[in-house]
């Protein structure tokens, strides 16, 4: 049996660009352009990168909330894009999503018990007569007061609302949870509580997480393995300790240099990336990062670097390492 609960192989998601009266397709936005990674059972894979690099699209596509443009996703031994609608519906509870914004992702007209229990009823997770008690037990697991089951979302704080979102996801007894920037809308002190809750739940129930974030310090806290994404591709991937001790790709180094250090005596050597992330509709030739890379060489402008393992399960796509620099 595979040790991986999820295997993503050369996944692609292109969005057509249409123009003219007859809406002819004139190009594609290559939001995800062939990325591969695995998530081991009970572990967390952190996916980081700037806004617009395609992280959220990866999460939504691998859950098959939208169709892929190429590649494969294998969940618990099943080819996700090869499943019929009926088969997909059957595995839906096992693959859940927690959204970034706990305000807009909860219906203001539904009491919390309904929000958490809707899917439980739909997928017959527990017998009807145990339904309310089950929802209350899930609320308790997520640090919510079970007797608040009939309250509405506006009666809760931001952190509590995110707990409701987590409760809604775990109530379906999932195996994989895609956490899409789950703490970025929250205060720093609340962020820590939510991260700790996710870790505690993982320890108790063995969930596997894809944790999407632009915040490396949050990712460091929760992940076992980390992938760095730039313009639709993974440019670096390694076990967390290895990546944080020895970042290789110039983009990863720039992201790391921006992590605040809580010590005023430490001098920050920040690497400032110039310019914006290029358009995924018209990415640069060669290495997609070459327009912003301070270490760019001639070869980088024409030839895309190969993404490969340089030891310790540390994958990088950069010509610097091809040339032994
Ligand atoms: Fe920079 Fe070249 Fe490496 Fe790309 S391949 S990150 S441009 S050094």
Coordinates of C-alpha atoms in Angstrom, one line a residue, residues 88-285:
X88 CA -16.9 11.5 -7.2
X89 CA -19.9 12.2 -4.9
X90 CA -19.0 9.1 -2.9
X91 CA -15.5 10.4 -2.1
X92 CA -16.4 14.1 -1.7
X93 CA -16.7 13.9 2.1
X94 CA -13.1 12.5 2.2
X95 CA -11.6 15.5 0.5
X96 CA -12.5 18.8 2.2
X97 CA -11.6 22.4 1.8
X98 CA -11.2 25.2 4.4
X99 CA -11.5 28.7 2.9
X100 CA -9.5 31.8 3.7
X101 CA -12.4 34.1 4.6
X102 CA -14.5 32.8 7.6
X103 CA -16.9 35.6 7.0
X104 CA -18.0 35.0 3.4
X105 CA -17.8 31.2 3.6
X106 CA -20.6 30.8 6.1
X107 CA -24.2 31.4 5.2
X108 CA -25.5 34.2 7.5
X109 CA -29.0 32.7 7.4
X110 CA -28.1 29.3 8.7
X111 CA -27.5 28.4 12.4
X112 CA -24.2 26.8 13.1
X113 CA -25.7 23.4 13.7
X114 CA -27.1 23.5 10.2
X115 CA -23.9 24.7 8.6
X116 CA -21.9 21.9 10.2
X117 CA -24.6 19.3 9.8
X118 CA -25.8 19.9 6.3
X119 CA -23.1 17.6 4.8
X120 CA -23.4 15.1 7.6
X121 CA -27.1 14.6 6.7
X122 CA -26.4 14.7 3.0
X123 CA -23.8 12.0 3.1
X124 CA -25.3 9.9 6.0
X125 CA -22.2 10.2 8.1
X126 CA -24.2 9.2 11.2
X127 CA -27.7 7.8 11.8
X128 CA -30.5 10.5 11.9
X129 CA -31.2 10.1 15.6
X130 CA -27.5 10.8 16.5
X131 CA -27.2 13.8 14.2
X132 CA -27.5 16.7 16.7
X133 CA -25.4 15.0 19.3
X134 CA -22.7 14.3 16.7
X135 CA -22.6 17.9 15.5
X136 CA -22.3 19.1 19.1
X137 CA -19.4 16.7 19.7
X138 CA -17.6 18.0 16.6
X139 CA -18.1 21.6 17.8
X140 CA -16.5 20.7 21.1
X141 CA -13.6 19.1 19.3
X142 CA -13.0 22.4 17.5
X143 CA -13.1 24.5 20.7
X144 CA -16.7 25.7 20.2
X145 CA -19.4 25.6 22.9
X146 CA -21.8 22.8 21.9
X147 CA -24.8 24.8 23.4
X148 CA -24.1 27.5 20.8
X149 CA -25.4 25.1 18.1
X150 CA -28.5 27.2 17.4
X151 CA -26.6 30.5 17.1
X152 CA -25.9 32.3 13.8
X153 CA -22.4 33.1 12.4
X154 CA -22.7 36.9 13.1
X155 CA -22.8 36.0 16.8
X156 CA -19.2 34.6 16.7
X157 CA -15.8 36.2 16.4
X158 CA -13.5 35.7 13.4
X159 CA -11.5 33.0 15.1
X160 CA -14.7 31.2 16.2
X161 CA -16.0 31.4 12.7
X162 CA -12.9 29.7 11.3
X163 CA -13.4 27.0 14.0
X164 CA -16.9 26.6 12.5
X165 CA -15.4 26.2 9.0
X166 CA -13.0 23.6 10.4
X167 CA -15.9 21.8 12.2
X168 CA -17.9 21.7 8.9
X169 CA -14.9 20.1 7.2
X170 CA -14.0 17.5 9.9
X171 CA -17.7 16.5 10.5
X172 CA -17.5 14.6 7.2
X173 CA -14.6 12.5 8.4
X174 CA -12.2 13.5 5.7
X175 CA -8.9 12.0 4.8
X176 CA -7.4 15.1 3.1
X177 CA -8.2 18.7 3.9
X178 CA -7.1 21.5 1.6
X179 CA -6.5 24.6 3.9
X180 CA -6.5 27.6 1.6
X181 CA -4.9 30.5 3.5
X182 CA -7.0 29.5 6.6
X183 CA -5.4 32.0 9.0
X184 CA -4.5 35.0 6.8
X185 CA -7.7 36.9 7.6
X186 CA -7.2 36.5 11.3
X187 CA -5.2 38.4 14.0
X188 CA -1.8 37.0 14.8
X189 CA -2.8 35.7 18.3
X190 CA -5.8 33.9 16.8
X191 CA -3.7 32.5 13.9
X192 CA -1.6 30.5 16.4
X193 CA -4.8 29.1 18.1
X194 CA -6.2 27.9 14.7
X195 CA -2.9 26.4 13.6
X196 CA -2.6 24.6 17.0
X197 CA -6.2 23.3 16.5
X198 CA -5.4 22.0 13.1
X199 CA -2.3 20.2 14.5
X200 CA -4.2 18.7 17.4
X201 CA -6.9 17.4 15.1
X202 CA -4.3 15.9 12.8
X203 CA -2.7 14.2 15.7
X204 CA -6.0 12.8 16.9
X205 CA -7.6 11.8 13.6
X206 CA -4.6 11.4 11.2
X207 CA -5.8 14.0 8.7
X208 CA -3.5 14.9 5.8
X209 CA -3.3 18.6 4.9
X210 CA -2.4 20.6 1.9
X211 CA -1.7 23.9 3.6
X212 CA -1.7 26.9 1.2
X213 CA -0.2 30.1 2.4
X214 CA 1.9 33.1 1.4
X215 CA 3.3 33.3 5.0
X216 CA 6.4 31.2 5.4
X217 CA 6.5 31.4 9.2
X218 CA 3.0 29.9 9.4
X219 CA 4.0 27.2 6.9
X220 CA 7.1 26.4 8.9
X221 CA 5.1 25.8 12.0
X222 CA 2.6 23.3 10.5
X223 CA 4.3 21.6 7.5
X224 CA 6.3 18.4 7.2
X225 CA 7.2 19.1 3.6
X226 CA 7.1 22.5 1.7
X227 CA 6.8 23.3 -2.0
X228 CA 7.5 26.8 -3.4
X229 CA 5.5 27.9 -6.3
X230 CA 6.2 30.5 -8.9
X231 CA 4.0 31.3 -11.9
X232 CA 2.3 28.0 -12.1
X233 CA 5.3 25.7 -11.3
X234 CA 7.0 24.3 -8.3
X235 CA 10.5 25.8 -8.3
X236 CA 11.7 24.1 -5.1
X237 CA 10.4 21.3 -2.8
X238 CA 12.0 19.6 0.3
X239 CA 11.3 18.4 3.7
X240 CA 10.7 21.4 6.0
X241 CA 13.9 21.2 8.0
X242 CA 16.0 20.8 4.9
X243 CA 14.3 23.7 3.0
X244 CA 14.5 26.1 6.0
X245 CA 18.1 25.2 6.7
X246 CA 19.3 25.2 3.1
X247 CA 17.1 27.1 0.6
X248 CA 18.5 26.9 -2.9
X249 CA 16.3 28.7 -5.4
X250 CA 16.9 32.4 -5.6
X251 CA 13.1 33.0 -5.4
X252 CA 12.9 30.9 -2.2
X253 CA 15.9 32.8 -0.8
X254 CA 14.1 36.1 -1.5
X255 CA 10.9 34.8 0.3
X256 CA 12.9 33.7 3.3
X257 CA 14.8 37.0 3.5
X258 CA 11.4 38.7 4.1
X259 CA 10.5 36.6 7.2
X260 CA 10.5 39.0 10.2
X261 CA 13.0 38.1 13.0
X262 CA 11.7 38.9 16.5
X263 CA 15.1 40.3 17.6
X264 CA 16.0 44.0 17.0
X265 CA 19.7 43.2 17.2
X266 CA 19.5 40.9 14.1
X267 CA 20.2 42.8 10.9
X268 CA 17.8 41.8 8.1
X269 CA 19.4 41.1 4.7
X270 CA 16.3 41.4 2.7
X271 CA 16.4 40.5 -0.9
X272 CA 14.0 42.8 -2.6
X273 CA 12.3 41.3 -5.7
X274 CA 11.9 43.9 -8.4
X275 CA 8.9 44.1 -10.6
X276 CA 5.6 42.3 -10.5
X277 CA 5.1 38.6 -11.1
X278 CA 4.7 38.3 -14.9
X279 CA 1.4 37.4 -16.5
X280 CA 0.7 33.7 -16.6
X281 CA -1.0 34.3 -19.9
X282 CA 2.4 35.3 -21.4
X283 CA 5.1 33.9 -19.1
X284 CA 8.8 34.7 -19.9
X285 CA 10.8 32.2 -22.0

